[in-house]
Coordinates of C-alpha atoms in Angstrom, one line a residue:
M1 CA -0.1 0.2 0.0
I2 CA 1.3 3.3 -1.1
E3 CA -0.1 6.7 0.6
L4 CA 0.8 9.8 -1.4
E5 CA 0.3 12.9 0.5
L6 CA -1.4 15.9 -1.1
T7 CA -1.2 19.2 0.4
A8 CA -3.5 22.2 -0.5
T9 CA -0.7 23.4 -2.9
D10 CA -0.7 19.7 -4.6
L11 CA -4.2 19.7 -5.1
A12 CA -4.5 23.0 -6.6
R13 CA -2.2 22.0 -9.3
V14 CA -3.7 18.6 -10.2
R15 CA -3.7 18.4 -14.0
F16 CA -4.6 15.9 -16.8
T17 CA -2.5 15.5 -19.7
S18 CA -1.7 13.1 -22.6
D19 CA 2.2 11.7 -23.0
A20 CA 3.4 10.0 -26.4
V21 CA 6.5 8.9 -24.3
W22 CA 4.5 7.3 -21.6
E23 CA 2.1 5.6 -24.3
T24 CA 4.9 4.1 -26.3
T25 CA 6.7 2.9 -23.3
S26 CA 3.3 1.1 -22.2
S27 CA 2.7 -0.3 -25.7
L28 CA 6.2 -2.1 -25.3
S29 CA 5.5 -3.4 -21.9
L30 CA 2.0 -4.9 -23.1
I31 CA 4.3 -6.7 -26.0
N32 CA 6.5 -7.9 -23.4
H33 CA 3.7 -9.0 -20.8
R34 CA 0.8 -9.6 -23.4
Q35 CA -0.5 -12.5 -21.2
H36 CA -1.6 -10.0 -18.5
F37 CA -3.9 -8.2 -20.7
Q38 CA -5.6 -9.5 -23.9
L39 CA -7.6 -6.3 -24.8
H40 CA -4.6 -5.1 -27.1
R41 CA -3.7 -8.6 -28.3
H42 CA -3.8 -7.0 -32.0
L43 CA -0.8 -4.9 -31.1
R44 CA 2.2 -7.2 -31.4
P45 CA 1.1 -8.7 -34.9
R46 CA 1.8 -4.9 -36.3
I47 CA 5.4 -5.3 -35.3
P48 CA 7.4 -5.9 -38.6
S49 CA 9.1 -9.2 -38.9
D50 CA 12.4 -7.7 -39.8
P51 CA 12.2 -4.1 -37.9
D52 CA 14.8 -1.4 -39.1
F53 CA 14.8 -0.1 -35.7
D54 CA 16.4 -1.4 -32.4
L55 CA 13.2 -3.2 -31.0
D56 CA 15.6 -5.6 -28.9
L57 CA 16.8 -2.6 -26.9
L58 CA 13.3 -1.3 -26.3
L59 CA 12.0 -4.7 -25.3
E60 CA 15.1 -5.1 -22.8
L61 CA 14.2 -2.0 -21.3
T62 CA 10.4 -2.7 -20.7
S63 CA 11.2 -6.4 -19.8
P64 CA 11.0 -6.1 -16.1
E65 CA 7.4 -6.1 -14.7
H66 CA 8.1 -3.8 -11.8
F67 CA 11.0 -1.4 -13.2
T68 CA 10.6 1.5 -15.7
P69 CA 13.6 3.4 -16.3
D70 CA 13.2 7.1 -15.5
L71 CA 14.5 7.8 -19.0
L72 CA 11.0 6.2 -20.3
G73 CA 9.1 8.3 -17.7
P74 CA 9.7 11.8 -18.1
T75 CA 7.8 14.6 -16.6
P76 CA 4.9 15.3 -18.5
T77 CA 4.0 18.8 -19.9
A78 CA 0.5 20.3 -20.6
R79 CA 1.5 20.6 -24.2
A80 CA 4.1 18.2 -25.1
G81 CA 4.0 18.8 -29.0
H82 CA 4.1 16.0 -31.6
P83 CA 5.6 12.3 -30.6
L84 CA 8.5 12.6 -32.7
D85 CA 9.6 16.0 -30.8
Q86 CA 9.1 14.0 -27.6
F87 CA 11.3 11.2 -28.3
E88 CA 13.9 13.6 -29.6
R89 CA 14.0 15.1 -25.9
L90 CA 14.8 11.7 -24.5
A91 CA 18.4 12.2 -26.0
D92 CA 19.0 15.2 -23.5
T93 CA 17.9 13.5 -20.5
P94 CA 19.7 14.6 -17.5
D95 CA 23.2 12.7 -16.5
E96 CA 22.0 12.0 -13.1
V97 CA 18.9 10.4 -14.2
L98 CA 20.7 8.1 -16.8
E99 CA 23.2 6.8 -14.4
S100 CA 20.6 5.9 -11.9
D101 CA 18.7 3.9 -14.9
V102 CA 22.1 2.2 -15.9
R103 CA 22.8 1.3 -12.2
A104 CA 19.4 -0.3 -12.0
L105 CA 19.6 -2.0 -15.3
R106 CA 22.9 -3.7 -14.4
E107 CA 21.5 -5.0 -11.3
L108 CA 18.3 -6.1 -13.0
L109 CA 19.4 -7.1 -16.5
P110 CA 23.1 -7.9 -15.8
G111 CA 23.6 -9.6 -19.4
S112 CA 21.7 -7.1 -21.4
R113 CA 23.0 -4.6 -24.0
A114 CA 21.5 -1.9 -22.2
A115 CA 23.1 -2.8 -19.0
R116 CA 26.6 -2.5 -20.7
M117 CA 25.9 1.0 -22.4
T118 CA 27.0 4.4 -21.1
G119 CA 24.0 6.6 -20.0
R120 CA 24.4 8.8 -22.8
E121 CA 24.5 6.1 -25.2
L122 CA 21.6 4.6 -23.6
A123 CA 19.6 7.8 -24.2
E124 CA 20.6 8.5 -27.8
R125 CA 19.9 5.0 -29.1
T126 CA 16.6 4.7 -26.9
A127 CA 15.3 8.0 -28.4
A128 CA 16.0 6.9 -31.9
A129 CA 14.2 3.4 -31.5
M130 CA 11.4 5.1 -29.9
A131 CA 10.8 7.1 -32.9
A132 CA 11.2 4.7 -35.4
Y133 CA 9.0 2.2 -33.4
W134 CA 6.2 4.7 -33.3
Q135 CA 6.5 5.9 -36.8
S136 CA 6.4 2.0 -37.7
V137 CA 3.7 0.4 -35.2
L138 CA 1.8 3.1 -33.5
E139 CA 1.3 6.3 -35.9
P140 CA -1.4 4.7 -37.8
L141 CA -3.5 4.0 -34.8
W142 CA -2.5 7.5 -33.1
P143 CA -5.6 9.9 -34.6
R144 CA -7.8 7.2 -32.6
L145 CA -5.4 6.8 -29.6
E146 CA -5.5 10.8 -29.3
A147 CA -9.2 10.7 -29.6
I148 CA -9.6 8.2 -26.9
V149 CA -7.4 9.9 -24.5
G150 CA -9.0 13.3 -25.2
A151 CA -12.6 11.9 -24.5
D152 CA -11.1 10.2 -21.1
I153 CA -9.8 13.9 -20.2
A154 CA -12.9 15.7 -21.3
H155 CA -15.0 13.3 -19.1
R156 CA -12.7 13.5 -15.9
S157 CA -12.8 17.2 -16.2
V158 CA -16.8 17.7 -16.2
A159 CA -16.6 15.1 -13.4
L160 CA -14.2 17.4 -11.7
A161 CA -16.1 20.8 -12.1
S162 CA -19.3 18.7 -11.5
E163 CA -18.6 16.5 -8.6
G164 CA -15.4 17.7 -7.2
L165 CA -11.6 16.6 -7.0
E166 CA -12.3 13.7 -4.3
R167 CA -14.9 12.1 -6.4
A168 CA -12.9 12.7 -9.8
L169 CA -9.7 10.8 -7.9
D170 CA -11.6 8.2 -6.4
E171 CA -12.9 7.1 -9.8
L172 CA -9.6 6.8 -11.4
H173 CA -9.0 3.2 -10.7
D174 CA -10.5 0.7 -8.1
S175 CA -7.0 0.7 -6.4
I176 CA -7.1 4.4 -5.7
A177 CA -8.8 6.0 -2.8
W178 CA -8.9 9.4 -1.3
T179 CA -8.1 9.5 2.4
G180 CA -8.5 13.2 3.2
S181 CA -4.7 13.9 3.0
G182 CA -3.8 12.5 -0.2
L183 CA -4.4 9.1 -2.2
R184 CA -4.0 5.7 -0.9
I185 CA -2.9 3.3 -3.9
A186 CA -3.0 -0.2 -3.8
L187 CA 0.5 -1.0 -5.5
A188 CA 2.9 -2.5 -3.0
D189 CA 2.8 -5.3 -0.5
S190 CA 4.7 -3.2 2.3
H191 CA 3.2 0.2 3.5
I192 CA 4.8 3.1 1.9
R193 CA 4.4 6.9 2.5
L194 CA 5.6 9.4 0.2
P195 CA 5.3 13.0 1.5
S196 CA 4.2 15.9 -0.6
A197 CA 6.7 17.7 -2.8
C198 CA 4.3 20.6 -2.9
A199 CA 4.5 20.5 -6.8
G200 CA 1.0 19.3 -8.0
L201 CA 0.3 15.9 -9.6
W202 CA 0.1 14.8 -13.0
L203 CA -2.8 12.2 -14.3
V204 CA -1.9 10.5 -17.4
P205 CA -4.7 8.5 -19.2
L206 CA -3.1 5.8 -21.4
V207 CA -4.7 3.6 -24.0
F208 CA -2.0 0.8 -23.5
R209 CA -2.0 1.0 -19.6
G210 CA -2.6 -2.3 -18.4
P211 CA -5.3 -3.2 -15.7
T212 CA -3.1 -1.6 -12.8
V213 CA -2.0 1.9 -12.2
M214 CA 1.5 3.3 -12.4
L215 CA 3.0 5.9 -9.7
A216 CA 6.3 7.5 -11.0
D217 CA 7.3 9.0 -7.5
T218 CA 10.7 10.1 -8.7
S219 CA 9.0 12.5 -11.1
T220 CA 8.5 16.2 -9.9
P221 CA 5.5 16.5 -9.7
P222 CA 4.8 12.8 -9.1
V223 CA 2.7 11.1 -11.9
I224 CA -0.2 8.6 -11.8
A225 CA -0.7 6.8 -15.1
Y226 CA -4.2 5.0 -15.5
A227 CA -6.1 3.0 -18.1
A228 CA -8.2 5.5 -20.4
R229 CA -11.9 4.8 -20.5
G230 CA -12.9 3.4 -23.7
A231 CA -9.3 1.8 -24.6
G232 CA -10.7 -1.2 -26.4
Q233 CA -12.3 1.4 -29.0
L234 CA -8.8 1.8 -30.8
W235 CA -9.2 -1.6 -32.4
E236 CA -13.2 -1.3 -33.2
R237 CA -14.0 -0.3 -36.5
P238 CA -17.0 2.2 -37.2
V239 CA -20.3 0.9 -37.5
E240 CA -21.6 0.1 -40.8
T241 CA -24.7 2.2 -41.6
I242 CA -27.7 0.2 -43.1
V243 CA -29.5 1.5 -46.4
G244 CA -33.0 1.7 -45.4
G245 CA -32.4 2.0 -41.9
I246 CA -31.3 5.4 -40.3
D247 CA -29.7 6.4 -43.7
A248 CA -33.4 6.7 -45.0
L249 CA -34.1 8.7 -41.8
I250 CA -31.2 11.0 -41.8
G251 CA -29.6 10.7 -45.0
T252 CA -26.6 8.7 -46.1
S253 CA -24.0 11.4 -45.4
R254 CA -25.5 12.2 -42.0
A255 CA -25.4 8.6 -41.2
A256 CA -22.0 7.8 -42.6
I257 CA -20.8 10.8 -40.4
L258 CA -22.4 9.3 -37.4
A259 CA -20.9 6.1 -38.0
Q260 CA -17.4 7.4 -37.7
L261 CA -18.0 9.4 -34.5
D262 CA -17.5 6.1 -32.5
I263 CA -14.7 8.3 -31.2
P264 CA -14.5 12.0 -31.1
R265 CA -13.3 13.6 -34.6
T266 CA -12.7 17.0 -36.0
T267 CA -14.4 18.3 -39.0
T268 CA -11.4 17.7 -41.1
A269 CA -10.7 14.1 -39.9
L270 CA -14.4 13.5 -40.8
A271 CA -14.2 15.0 -44.2
T272 CA -11.1 12.6 -44.9
A273 CA -13.1 9.7 -43.6
V274 CA -16.4 10.1 -45.5
G275 CA -15.1 11.4 -48.6
L276 CA -16.7 14.9 -48.3
S277 CA -15.5 18.8 -48.3
A278 CA -15.0 20.0 -44.8
G279 CA -17.8 22.6 -45.5
T280 CA -20.5 20.2 -46.3
V281 CA -19.7 18.1 -43.2
S282 CA -19.5 21.2 -41.1
Q283 CA -23.1 21.7 -42.3
H284 CA -24.3 18.0 -41.7
L285 CA -22.6 18.6 -38.0
A286 CA -24.7 21.6 -37.5
V287 CA -28.0 19.6 -38.2
L288 CA -26.8 16.5 -36.1
V289 CA -25.9 18.8 -33.1
S290 CA -29.4 20.5 -33.3
A291 CA -31.1 17.3 -33.4
G292 CA -29.1 16.2 -30.4
L293 CA -27.3 13.3 -32.1
C294 CA -23.8 14.7 -31.5
T295 CA -21.9 17.3 -29.5
S296 CA -19.1 19.7 -29.8
R297 CA -16.7 20.6 -27.4
R298 CA -13.0 22.6 -28.1
D299 CA -9.8 21.1 -27.5
G300 CA -7.2 23.9 -27.6
R301 CA -8.0 25.2 -31.1
R302 CA -9.5 22.2 -32.6
V303 CA -13.3 21.4 -32.2
L304 CA -14.2 17.6 -31.5
Y305 CA -17.5 16.0 -32.2
A306 CA -18.9 13.1 -30.6
R307 CA -21.9 11.0 -30.7
T308 CA -24.6 11.4 -28.3
E309 CA -26.6 8.5 -26.4
R310 CA -29.3 8.9 -28.8
A311 CA -27.1 8.3 -31.9
D312 CA -25.6 5.4 -30.2
L313 CA -29.2 4.1 -29.5
L314 CA -30.1 4.7 -33.3
L315 CA -27.2 2.7 -34.5
D316 CA -27.6 0.0 -32.3
I317 CA -31.4 -0.6 -33.2
D318 CA -30.6 0.0 -36.8
A319 CA -27.7 -2.8 -36.3
A320 CA -30.0 -5.3 -34.3
Q321 CA -32.6 -5.1 -37.1
A322 CA -30.0 -5.7 -39.7
R323 CA -29.1 -8.9 -37.8

């Protein structure tokens, strides 16, 4: 059991964010330990049989079940930028962090290539391998993954505003509970108390997070990574619309747009998916929003659209009739 103390200063700085390095590291951990979490069983077949990047190094670094090098768990930021930019920054990891990681690797994996590297060599090779792995395996999945993570953050932000921080923290995961002075996290056999650093707390939803949460207490502020809601939607295909069903009711184009809104999408992404101009899609979206079949929310400079429960019900009924 871990008790993480949170002061009033920490609570004022609790923030949600996404992070490509954390997400990519989690995907590699699932490849190593896929027997623990079958939801993402489709991930490993996406890896090239003869990769042109150092996959062995990445799998070495993520092979221990209860240890992740700090190199692969950098402190998140509110606006991290493009994934490739985040991987590039790994090469600039501070020397003291790298030296600590190398010492741990030499103890845990004494015969590994990673354990024989210098800290700087480890950082540079890892940064290059992570970028190439992401481009080869994860980049095609990334728009759906970002949409799922964004929807999780939006949901929890609404819960935070409407029900308060205590409820929002309690609902992150079954192993997390608010104690009145911090968080109790069921992660360790022994009782560990972590004092506050008065720096806040990062909450990072991950599509590839397994069934447990992860606490990075060496980070300032500390980080809790948890499984994003609806992570299984990464592998789902949009509902096929049925001619003569809702197509006849709302029109083929609007039905096709609704089918694509199984995850939140922008007007541009929808236009590409359904083969219509952005202006035409925008007009259809205005009608769907007014009919209560989808909603919109702003995410930075983007506007994301998502289906409502009413639309889900229509699609479910349509699919059931087809069956």
